Coordinates of C-alpha atoms and ligand atoms in Angstrom, one line a residue:
X16 CA 56.2 102.8 106.3
X17 CA 58.0 101.5 103.1
X18 CA 61.2 99.3 103.7
X19 CA 64.3 98.3 101.5
X20 CA 66.8 95.8 102.7
X21 CA 70.1 96.2 100.6
X22 CA 72.8 93.0 100.8
X23 CA 77.0 93.0 99.9
X24 CA 78.8 89.6 100.3
X25 CA 80.1 86.7 99.0
X26 CA 83.3 87.9 98.0
X27 CA 84.4 90.1 100.9
X28 CA 82.9 91.7 104.0
X29 CA 79.6 90.9 103.7
X30 CA 77.1 93.8 104.8
X31 CA 73.2 94.6 104.9
X32 CA 71.4 97.7 105.3
X33 CA 68.1 99.1 105.7
X34 CA 65.9 101.7 104.4
X35 CA 62.5 102.9 105.4
X36 CA 60.9 105.8 103.5
X37 CA 64.2 106.4 101.9
X38 CA 65.9 107.1 105.4
X39 CA 68.5 105.0 106.7
X40 CA 67.7 102.9 108.9
X41 CA 70.2 100.4 109.9
X42 CA 73.7 98.9 108.6
X43 CA 75.6 96.5 109.8
X44 CA 78.8 94.8 108.5
X45 CA 78.9 91.2 109.1
X46 CA 82.2 90.7 111.0
X47 CA 80.8 92.5 113.4
X48 CA 78.8 90.4 114.4
X49 CA 80.1 86.8 113.6
X50 CA 83.5 88.2 115.3
X51 CA 85.4 86.7 111.9
X52 CA 87.4 89.7 110.2
X53 CA 86.3 90.2 106.7
X54 CA 84.0 87.7 107.1
X55 CA 82.3 87.2 103.2
X56 CA 79.6 84.5 104.1
X57 CA 75.7 85.4 103.5
X58 CA 75.3 88.5 105.5
X59 CA 72.8 86.4 107.5
X60 CA 73.0 88.0 110.9
X61 CA 73.4 91.5 109.9
X62 CA 70.0 91.0 107.9
X63 CA 68.2 89.9 111.2
X64 CA 70.3 93.0 112.8
X65 CA 69.0 95.3 110.7
X66 CA 65.2 93.7 110.7
X67 CA 65.4 94.0 114.7
X68 CA 66.6 97.5 114.9
X69 CA 63.6 98.2 112.8
X70 CA 61.4 96.0 114.4
X71 CA 60.0 94.8 111.2
X72 CA 60.3 90.9 109.6
X73 CA 61.3 90.4 106.3
X74 CA 57.5 90.4 105.0
X75 CA 57.6 94.1 105.5
X76 CA 60.4 94.6 103.0
X77 CA 59.5 95.9 99.6
X78 CA 62.4 95.6 98.1
X79 CA 65.6 93.6 98.8
X80 CA 68.6 94.9 96.4
X81 CA 71.9 92.9 95.6
X82 CA 75.4 94.6 95.2
X83 CA 76.0 92.6 92.1
X84 CA 75.0 91.1 88.8
X85 CA 76.2 87.4 89.5
X86 CA 75.8 86.7 86.1
X87 CA 78.1 89.2 84.5
X88 CA 80.6 88.9 87.1
X89 CA 80.5 85.2 86.9
X90 CA 81.3 85.9 82.8
X91 CA 83.9 87.8 83.5
X92 CA 85.4 85.2 85.9
X93 CA 85.0 83.1 83.1
X94 CA 86.5 84.8 80.5
X95 CA 89.3 85.9 82.4
X96 CA 90.3 82.6 83.2
X97 CA 90.0 80.8 80.2
X98 CA 91.5 83.9 78.1
X99 CA 94.3 83.0 80.7
X100 CA 94.9 79.1 80.2
X101 CA 96.2 76.8 81.2
X102 CA 96.9 79.1 84.4
X103 CA 93.6 80.3 84.4
X104 CA 91.9 76.6 83.9
X105 CA 93.5 76.0 87.2
X106 CA 92.1 79.1 89.0
X107 CA 88.4 78.5 87.4
X108 CA 88.7 75.0 88.2
X109 CA 89.3 76.4 92.2
X110 CA 86.9 78.8 91.6
X111 CA 84.2 77.6 90.1
X112 CA 82.6 75.0 92.9
X113 CA 81.9 78.7 94.6
X114 CA 79.6 79.6 91.8
X115 CA 78.0 76.6 91.6
X116 CA 77.4 76.7 95.3
X117 CA 75.2 79.5 95.5
X118 CA 76.6 82.4 94.0
X119 CA 74.9 82.1 90.7
X120 CA 71.3 81.5 92.4
X121 CA 71.0 84.5 94.5
X122 CA 67.5 84.9 93.9
X123 CA 67.0 81.8 95.2
X124 CA 69.5 82.4 98.3
X125 CA 67.5 85.4 99.1
X126 CA 64.3 84.1 99.2
X127 CA 65.8 81.5 101.3
X128 CA 67.2 83.4 103.6
X129 CA 64.6 85.7 104.3
X130 CA 61.5 83.8 105.0
X131 CA 58.2 85.3 105.1
X132 CA 59.6 87.3 102.3
X133 CA 56.2 88.3 100.1
X134 CA 56.1 87.0 96.5
X135 CA 55.7 90.1 95.1
X136 CA 58.6 92.0 96.7
X137 CA 61.7 92.7 94.2
X138 CA 64.7 91.2 93.9
X139 CA 66.9 93.6 92.2
X140 CA 70.6 93.5 91.2
X141 CA 72.5 96.7 90.5
X142 CA 76.3 96.8 89.2
X143 CA 79.6 97.0 91.9
X144 CA 79.9 100.2 90.6
X145 CA 76.5 101.6 90.6
X146 CA 76.3 100.6 94.5
X147 CA 79.3 102.3 95.1
X148 CA 77.9 105.1 93.5
X149 CA 74.8 105.2 95.0
X150 CA 76.7 104.8 98.0
X151 CA 78.6 107.7 97.8
X152 CA 76.4 110.1 95.8
X153 CA 72.7 108.9 97.1
X154 CA 73.6 109.3 101.2
X155 CA 75.4 112.7 100.2
X156 CA 74.1 116.4 101.3
X157 CA 74.3 117.2 97.1
X158 CA 71.6 117.7 95.6
X159 CA 74.6 117.4 92.5
X160 CA 77.8 115.9 92.2
X161 CA 80.4 114.3 90.3
X162 CA 80.9 110.7 91.5
X163 CA 84.2 108.6 91.6
X164 CA 84.4 104.8 92.2
X165 CA 87.6 103.1 92.5
X166 CA 88.3 99.6 94.0
X167 CA 90.0 96.3 93.4
X168 CA 87.3 95.0 90.7
X169 CA 83.5 94.6 90.5
X170 CA 82.1 92.6 87.6
X171 CA 84.0 94.7 85.0
X172 CA 84.4 97.8 86.2
X173 CA 87.6 99.1 88.7
X174 CA 87.2 102.5 88.3
X175 CA 84.0 104.4 87.4
X176 CA 82.9 108.2 86.7
X177 CA 79.2 108.8 87.0
X178 CA 77.3 111.9 87.6
X179 CA 74.8 112.6 90.5
X180 CA 71.5 114.7 89.9
X181 CA 68.4 114.8 91.8
X182 CA 67.8 110.9 92.3
X183 CA 69.7 109.8 89.6
X184 CA 73.0 108.8 89.3
X185 CA 74.3 108.3 85.4
X186 CA 77.2 106.3 84.4
X187 CA 80.0 108.1 82.3
X188 CA 83.0 106.3 82.1
X189 CA 84.8 103.0 83.4
X190 CA 88.0 101.6 83.2
X191 CA 87.9 97.5 83.3
X192 CA 89.6 94.8 84.8
X193 CA 92.7 94.4 85.0
X194 CA 93.4 97.8 84.9
X195 CA 92.8 98.3 88.9
X196 CA 94.5 101.2 90.7
X197 CA 92.9 98.8 94.2
X198 CA 94.7 95.7 92.3
X199 CA 97.5 97.5 92.1
X200 CA 97.7 98.8 95.5
X201 CA 97.1 95.2 97.1
X202 CA 100.0 93.8 94.9
X203 CA 102.6 95.7 96.9
X204 CA 100.5 95.2 99.8
X205 CA 101.3 91.6 99.4
X206 CA 104.9 92.2 97.9
X207 CA 105.7 94.1 101.3
X208 CA 104.2 91.2 103.2
X209 CA 100.5 92.4 104.2
X210 CA 97.2 90.5 103.9
X211 CA 95.0 92.0 100.8
X212 CA 91.5 93.5 101.6
X213 CA 93.3 94.4 105.0
X214 CA 96.8 95.3 105.0
X215 CA 96.4 98.0 102.7
X216 CA 95.9 100.3 105.8
X217 CA 99.4 99.1 106.7
X218 CA 101.1 99.7 103.5
X219 CA 99.6 103.4 104.1
X220 CA 100.8 104.0 107.6
X221 CA 104.5 102.7 106.3
X222 CA 105.0 105.0 103.2
X223 CA 105.6 108.3 105.0
X224 CA 109.2 106.6 106.5
X225 CA 110.5 106.0 102.8
X226 CA 111.6 107.6 99.9
X227 CA 109.7 107.5 96.7
X228 CA 112.4 106.3 94.6
X229 CA 110.7 103.6 92.9
X230 CA 108.3 105.9 91.8
X231 CA 109.5 106.4 88.2
X232 CA 110.2 102.8 87.5
X233 CA 106.7 102.5 88.6
X234 CA 105.3 104.9 86.0
X235 CA 107.6 103.2 83.5
X236 CA 107.2 99.6 83.4
X237 CA 103.8 98.8 85.8
X238 CA 101.0 101.6 85.2
X239 CA 100.9 104.4 82.4
X240 CA 98.9 107.3 83.5
X241 CA 97.3 109.2 80.8
X242 CA 97.0 112.6 80.2
X243 CA 92.8 112.0 80.5
X244 CA 93.1 110.5 83.9
X245 CA 93.0 107.3 82.6
X246 CA 95.6 104.4 83.4
X247 CA 97.0 100.9 82.1
X248 CA 98.9 98.4 84.0
X249 CA 101.6 96.4 82.2
X250 CA 100.6 92.9 82.9
X251 CA 103.8 91.4 82.3
X252 CA 104.6 92.1 85.7
X253 CA 101.5 91.4 87.3
X254 CA 99.5 88.2 87.9
X255 CA 95.6 89.3 89.0
X256 CA 94.8 85.3 89.1
X257 CA 96.3 84.9 91.9
X258 CA 94.6 86.7 94.8
X259 CA 96.5 86.3 97.4
X260 CA 99.9 87.5 96.1
X261 CA 99.0 89.1 92.8
X262 CA 102.7 89.6 91.2
X263 CA 104.8 87.4 89.9
X264 CA 108.6 86.5 89.4
X265 CA 109.6 89.3 87.0
X266 CA 108.1 91.7 89.2
X267 CA 110.4 90.3 92.1
X268 CA 113.2 90.6 90.3
X269 CA 112.5 94.1 89.1
X270 CA 111.9 95.6 92.9
X271 CA 114.9 93.9 94.7
X272 CA 114.0 90.4 95.8
X273 CA 111.1 87.7 96.7
X274 CA 108.3 88.8 98.4
X275 CA 108.5 89.8 102.5
X276 CA 107.0 86.8 104.5
X277 CA 105.0 88.5 107.3
X278 CA 107.2 87.2 110.2
X279 CA 110.7 88.9 108.1
X280 CA 111.6 92.3 109.3
X281 CA 110.8 95.3 107.8
X282 CA 113.9 96.6 105.5
X283 CA 114.2 99.8 104.0
X284 CA 113.1 98.6 100.7
X285 CA 109.6 98.2 101.8
X286 CA 109.5 101.5 103.2
X287 CA 110.4 102.9 99.9
X288 CA 108.3 100.8 98.2
X289 CA 105.4 101.9 100.2
X290 CA 106.4 105.4 100.0
X291 CA 106.4 104.8 96.0
X292 CA 102.8 103.3 95.6
X293 CA 101.2 105.6 97.5
X294 CA 102.9 108.4 95.8
X295 CA 101.6 106.9 92.2
X296 CA 98.2 106.3 93.7
X297 CA 98.0 109.7 94.7
X298 CA 99.1 110.8 90.9
X299 CA 96.4 108.5 89.9
X300 CA 93.3 109.7 91.7
X301 CA 94.3 113.4 91.1
X302 CA 94.3 113.0 87.5
X303 CA 90.8 111.0 87.8
X304 CA 89.5 113.5 89.7
X305 CA 90.3 116.1 87.3
X306 CA 88.4 114.0 84.9
X307 CA 85.4 113.8 86.7
X308 CA 85.6 117.2 86.8
X309 CA 86.1 117.8 83.1
X310 CA 83.0 115.1 82.5
X311 CA 80.4 116.6 85.2
X312 CA 81.5 120.4 85.7
X313 CA 80.5 119.7 89.1
X314 CA 82.1 122.1 91.8
X315 CA 81.3 118.4 94.4
X316 CA 82.8 115.2 94.7
X317 CA 81.3 112.2 95.8
X318 CA 84.1 109.3 96.4
X319 CA 83.4 105.6 97.2
X320 CA 85.2 101.6 96.3
X321 CA 88.0 100.3 98.9
X322 CA 90.4 102.6 97.2
X323 CA 88.2 106.1 98.8
X324 CA 89.6 104.7 102.2
X325 CA 93.0 106.0 101.4
X326 CA 92.7 109.3 103.3
X327 CA 96.2 110.0 102.7
X328 CA 94.9 110.9 98.5
X329 CA 91.7 111.7 100.2
X330 CA 93.4 115.1 101.5
X331 CA 95.0 115.8 98.5
X332 CA 92.4 115.6 96.5
X333 CA 90.8 117.9 98.6
X334 CA 93.6 120.6 99.1
X335 CA 95.0 120.3 95.3
X336 CA 91.8 118.8 93.2
X337 CA 89.5 120.7 91.3
X338 CA 86.6 120.3 93.6
X339 CA 85.3 122.8 96.3
X340 CA 83.6 120.2 98.4
X341 CA 84.5 116.3 98.9
X342 CA 82.3 114.2 100.2
X343 CA 83.4 110.3 100.8
X344 CA 81.1 107.3 101.8
X345 CA 82.5 106.2 105.5
X346 CA 81.8 102.5 104.8
X347 CA 83.6 102.9 101.2
X348 CA 84.7 99.4 100.6
X349 CA 81.9 96.7 99.7
X350 CA 79.7 96.8 103.2
X351 CA 79.1 100.3 102.1
X352 CA 77.8 98.6 98.8
X353 CA 74.9 97.1 100.7
X354 CA 73.9 100.2 101.4
X355 CA 74.4 101.9 98.3
X356 CA 72.2 98.6 96.3
X357 CA 69.5 99.9 98.8
X358 CA 69.7 103.2 97.9
X359 CA 69.8 102.4 94.3
X360 CA 67.0 100.5 94.6
X361 CA 64.6 103.0 96.9
X362 CA 65.6 105.7 94.1
X363 CA 66.0 103.7 91.0
X364 CA 63.9 104.2 88.0
X365 CA 60.5 101.9 87.9
X366 CA 62.0 100.3 84.3
X367 CA 64.8 98.7 86.5
X368 CA 63.0 97.4 89.6
X369 CA 63.2 100.6 91.7
X370 CA 60.7 102.3 93.5
X371 CA 61.5 105.5 91.7
X372 CA 61.3 107.9 95.0
X373 CA 62.0 111.4 94.4
X374 CA 65.3 113.1 96.6
X375 CA 65.6 116.1 98.7
X376 CA 69.2 116.1 100.2
X377 CA 69.6 117.7 103.8
X378 CA 71.7 120.1 104.9
X379 CA 74.0 117.4 106.3
X380 CA 74.5 113.9 104.8
X381 CA 72.4 111.0 105.6
X382 CA 74.8 109.2 107.5
X383 CA 73.4 109.7 111.1
X384 CA 77.3 110.2 111.9
X385 CA 78.2 106.7 110.6
X386 CA 76.0 105.3 113.9
X387 CA 73.9 102.6 112.1
X388 CA 74.5 99.4 114.0
X389 CA 72.7 98.0 117.1
X390 CA 73.1 99.2 120.7
X391 CA 72.8 97.4 123.7
X392 CA 70.1 98.5 126.6
X393 CA 71.8 99.2 130.5
X394 CA 70.0 96.0 131.3
X395 CA 71.8 93.6 128.6
X396 CA 75.0 95.3 129.4
X397 CA 74.7 94.7 132.9
X398 CA 73.5 91.0 132.6
X399 CA 76.4 90.3 129.9
X400 CA 79.3 91.7 132.4
X401 CA 77.1 89.5 135.0
X402 CA 77.3 86.4 132.9
X403 CA 80.9 87.2 132.8
X404 CA 82.1 87.7 136.6
X405 CA 82.7 91.3 135.7
X406 CA 83.4 93.8 138.5
X407 CA 81.5 97.0 137.6
X408 CA 80.0 100.4 139.3
X409 CA 76.9 101.6 137.5
X410 CA 77.2 105.6 137.2
X411 CA 75.1 108.5 135.4
X412 CA 76.8 109.7 132.3
X413 CA 78.0 112.7 133.8
X414 CA 79.9 111.0 136.2
X415 CA 81.0 108.5 133.6
X416 CA 82.5 110.9 131.7
X417 CA 84.5 112.3 135.0
X418 CA 85.9 109.0 136.0
X419 CA 87.0 108.5 132.5
X420 CA 88.9 112.3 132.1
X421 CA 90.3 111.0 135.3
X422 CA 91.9 107.9 133.9
X423 CA 93.1 109.5 130.9
X424 CA 94.5 112.2 132.7
X425 CA 96.8 109.5 134.6
X426 CA 98.0 108.1 131.4
X427 CA 95.6 105.2 131.3
X428 CA 93.9 103.5 128.4
X429 CA 90.0 103.2 128.3
X430 CA 87.7 101.4 126.4
X431 CA 84.8 103.1 125.4
X432 CA 81.7 101.7 124.0
X433 CA 78.5 103.9 124.0
X434 CA 75.4 104.3 121.7
X435 CA 74.8 102.7 118.4
X436 CA 78.0 100.8 116.4
X437 CA 79.6 102.4 113.7
X438 CA 79.0 101.0 110.3
X439 CA 82.2 101.5 107.9
X440 CA 86.0 100.8 109.0
X441 CA 86.6 103.3 111.5
X442 CA 85.8 103.6 115.0
X443 CA 84.4 107.1 115.0
X444 CA 83.9 107.4 119.4
X445 CA 81.0 104.4 119.9
X446 CA 83.1 101.7 119.8
X447 CA 87.1 103.3 120.5
X448 CA 90.0 103.0 122.7
X449 CA 90.9 106.6 123.7
X450 CA 94.5 107.8 125.2
X451 CA 95.6 111.1 125.9
X452 CA 97.4 112.4 122.9
X453 CA 99.8 114.5 124.5
X454 CA 102.0 111.7 126.0
X455 CA 104.9 111.2 124.0
X456 CA 105.1 106.9 124.8
X457 CA 101.6 106.9 123.9
X458 CA 101.6 105.8 120.5
X459 CA 104.1 102.7 120.9
X460 CA 102.4 101.7 124.3
X461 CA 98.9 101.4 122.8
X462 CA 100.2 99.7 119.3
X463 CA 102.2 97.3 121.2
X464 CA 100.7 96.6 124.5
X465 CA 96.9 97.4 123.9
X466 CA 96.6 96.4 120.3
X467 CA 99.3 94.2 119.6
X468 CA 100.4 95.7 116.1
X469 CA 103.5 97.3 114.6
X470 CA 104.2 100.2 116.3
X471 CA 104.7 102.5 113.0
X472 CA 101.2 102.3 112.7
X473 CA 99.8 106.0 113.5
X474 CA 96.6 107.1 115.6
X475 CA 94.4 109.5 114.4
X476 CA 93.3 112.3 116.7
X477 CA 89.4 113.2 117.5
X478 CA 89.4 116.9 118.2
X479 CA 86.1 119.0 118.6
X480 CA 84.7 120.3 115.5
X481 CA 84.7 124.0 116.9
X482 CA 88.5 123.9 117.6
X483 CA 89.8 121.5 114.7
X484 CA 91.3 125.0 112.8
X485 CA 93.6 125.3 116.1
X486 CA 95.1 122.2 115.7
X487 CA 95.2 120.8 112.4
X488 CA 94.7 122.6 108.5
X489 CA 91.6 121.6 107.9
X490 CA 89.0 123.5 106.1
X491 CA 86.0 122.2 107.1
X492 CA 84.4 119.0 108.7
X493 CA 85.8 115.5 108.8
X494 CA 83.4 113.5 110.8
X495 CA 84.6 110.2 109.3
X496 CA 88.1 110.1 109.4
X497 CA 88.8 109.9 106.0
X498 CA 91.2 112.7 105.7
X499 CA 94.8 113.4 106.4
X500 CA 96.0 116.5 107.3
X501 CA 99.0 118.8 108.4
X502 CA 99.2 119.4 112.4
X503 CA 98.9 123.3 112.5
X504 CA 102.0 125.2 112.4
X505 CA 101.5 126.7 115.7
X506 CA 101.4 122.9 117.0
X507 CA 104.5 121.6 115.2
X508 CA 108.0 121.3 117.2
X509 CA 111.1 121.7 115.1
X510 CA 113.8 118.8 114.9
X511 CA 117.1 119.1 114.8
X512 CA 117.8 116.7 112.9
X513 CA 115.8 114.6 111.2
X514 CA 116.4 110.5 111.7
X515 CA 116.2 107.5 109.4
X516 CA 113.4 105.2 108.4
X517 CA 111.4 103.7 111.5
X518 CA 113.6 105.5 114.0
X519 CA 111.7 108.7 112.9
X520 CA 109.3 107.4 115.0
X521 CA 110.5 108.4 118.0
X522 CA 111.1 111.7 117.2
X523 CA 108.4 114.0 118.9
X524 CA 107.2 116.2 116.1
X525 CA 104.2 118.4 118.0
X526 CA 102.4 119.2 121.3
X527 CA 100.2 116.0 120.2
X528 CA 103.0 113.3 119.5
X529 CA 100.7 110.5 119.6
X530 CA 98.6 111.3 116.7
X531 CA 101.7 113.0 114.9
X532 CA 102.6 111.3 111.4
X533 CA 106.1 111.3 110.9
X534 CA 105.8 113.1 107.6
X535 CA 103.4 116.1 110.3
X536 CA 100.3 114.9 109.3
X537 CA 97.1 113.3 111.3
X538 CA 94.5 111.7 109.9
X539 CA 91.7 113.8 111.6
X540 CA 88.1 113.5 113.0
X541 CA 85.7 116.3 113.8
X542 CA 83.5 115.7 116.6
X543 CA 80.1 118.1 116.5
X544 CA 77.6 117.8 119.3
X545 CA 74.8 116.9 116.8
X546 CA 76.1 113.6 114.9
X547 CA 78.1 112.4 118.0
X548 CA 76.7 113.8 121.0
X549 CA 78.1 111.6 123.7
X550 CA 81.8 111.3 122.7
X551 CA 81.7 115.5 122.2
X552 CA 80.7 115.5 125.9
X553 CA 83.4 113.3 126.5
X554 CA 86.2 115.8 124.6
X555 CA 84.5 119.0 126.0
X556 CA 85.1 117.7 129.8
X557 CA 88.4 116.5 128.6
X558 CA 88.9 119.9 127.3
X559 CA 87.8 121.4 130.6
X560 CA 90.4 119.8 132.8
X561 CA 93.5 119.9 130.7
X562 CA 93.0 122.4 127.8
X563 CA 93.1 119.9 125.2
X564 CA 90.2 119.4 122.7
X565 CA 91.8 116.4 121.2
X566 CA 92.1 112.5 121.9
X567 CA 93.6 109.9 120.5
X568 CA 90.8 107.5 118.8
X569 CA 91.7 104.3 117.8
X570 CA 89.0 101.4 117.0
X571 CA 88.4 98.8 120.0
X572 CA 90.0 95.5 118.9
X573 CA 93.2 93.8 118.8
X574 CA 95.1 92.7 116.0
X575 CA 93.5 90.5 113.8
X576 CA 89.6 90.8 115.5
X577 CA 87.2 92.7 114.0
X578 CA 85.8 95.8 115.6
X579 CA 84.1 95.0 118.8
X580 CA 80.4 94.9 118.7
X581 CA 79.0 93.9 122.0
X582 CA 79.1 94.7 125.6
X583 CA 80.6 90.7 125.9
X584 CA 83.1 91.1 123.1
X585 CA 84.5 94.8 124.5
X586 CA 85.1 92.9 128.4
X587 CA 86.6 90.2 126.4
X588 CA 89.2 92.6 124.5
X589 CA 89.7 94.3 127.5
X590 CA 90.7 91.7 129.6
X591 CA 92.8 90.0 126.7
X592 CA 94.9 93.5 126.3
X593 CA 96.4 96.1 128.5
X594 CA 93.3 97.9 128.3
X595 CA 93.2 99.7 131.4
X596 CA 89.8 101.2 132.0
X597 CA 86.6 100.0 129.8
X598 CA 83.6 102.0 130.0
X599 CA 80.4 100.6 128.8
X600 CA 77.2 101.8 128.3
X601 CA 76.7 102.9 131.9
X602 CA 79.0 100.9 133.3
X603 CA 82.5 101.6 134.6
X604 CA 85.3 99.1 134.9
X605 CA 88.5 98.9 136.4
X606 CA 91.2 96.3 135.3
X607 CA 93.1 95.6 138.7
X608 CA 89.3 94.9 140.1
X609 CA 88.6 91.9 137.7
X610 CA 88.6 88.5 138.8
X611 CA 90.3 87.5 135.3
X612 CA 93.3 87.0 133.7
X613 CA 92.6 85.9 130.3
X614 CA 89.2 84.9 128.8
X615 CA 88.4 83.1 125.6
X616 CA 88.6 84.8 122.9
X617 CA 85.0 86.2 120.8
X618 CA 86.9 86.1 117.6
X619 CA 88.5 84.1 114.9
X620 CA 91.7 84.8 115.0
X621 CA 93.1 85.8 111.0
X622 CA 96.8 85.3 110.7
X623 CA 98.5 89.1 109.3
Ligands
FE2_6 FE1 83.9 97.0 95.5

């Protein structure tokens, strides 16, 4: 077999991915193994895990691909910083040790991290957006498609349109730094008191509580959206050099005050800002989608880049955009670019160091349901639980499902760890916390007692694919939880009156209150038996007992923690939160029977 390794990292969300004869064998994000959220270090652990999962060594690799061109990125950093002297000079002085400390000599870094790598193994570098585009198109089921990649920034590009055909990706247009939808969204994330690069989901979750009253101001003063789908930011209001806040005094004055500190309460102003930047982002993305359609004439669109995790915008692109079909890389952020780099190397032309393999897309995508991470065998799970003095019962999978469904019906919260770990930010039923979506107080209970996070944040429903249309206005599948769709009319409960702001959270809007957002929408995961057999079987059992084919599915972690990887991570998280039941591999554990009140955490907490 011919093996290609892809690597991303040294900025945020480091990861590695391994192909064998073009098939995706393994992909892991470093944070899941190192237990440091958004870990940006060189992904030593992920690389080792990928090689171990395939049972190979570095000596078996034919090519290694990195997701960026370091020299090009360095020259952008240099040019931007020096162009904005003297402030830029200071920012540059902070950044330069990083570059000199190994970001420039990546070839050397890769060789030293992969002892045994053969001299003839090629090491190649894609651009950042080439890697995103490859992760979107070359893993998709489409033989041809338009490709749109949108993020903060790579080398220079922040937005790119390309055309995918066969095994090739042809770049068509780019928008360059500092004009960036990702940076603009992050600027509002920071301004509303959330962390850049991880708080963007929170801002998106907050948006439906607000009014879009800043939209016109934003469009007049901060971003201009052009007829052709392109856009420009007004740098009088933004500070792209300040990676942690991105806004300046003029911005603060314009939008009604200083940035919110994380410990300050959320005011109506923040809700309205969240709603407004979300609306502007959606409008910009619809414009870009139209442009990609015009440029390619394709009826199919592939999306990647961090902004493609904006599932509300994705739902609108599918419903209102010019494309018939949409495929979004589930690891749309920079972790997925490791996979993109590997795919670009495997299918890429020989003259650019690629292996020029032919591509025959299948009926489904090539992501194996997103389950590309490591899995612990039952003996290893039991050994870990024993080490931790846990109390468990081992049982066959049928009994395990029955006991878990008993617990769910009794209103308990269940930690569910089965099979290979997900690649990408969403837990898809292999590292999940589950609950009964019919319960009206489940959303705030799970948020506050289990995940220790803000009560406004909605949960997502996992629904049996074959019954998804009865519950959600979704045509087709959404196996990666990347689309937001309206809850079906038949499930809606009309309200006598609409409350204001965050009080809207308490109003019951559907038969599935715990997963129905205040605007009547839900971030849907459709679960089918081919990709996700164990989780499908559990949903089937819950349906047989209750008539309801839906469960709450949220990632298995607490605030500030990466999603759990191993049985040990899962047990620690279980003990330290209010999760009632843990089902890990063949083992069933109840909270009351455990000898611990608390355990040392398995992760480095990062403040929000
Ligand atoms: Fe990116």
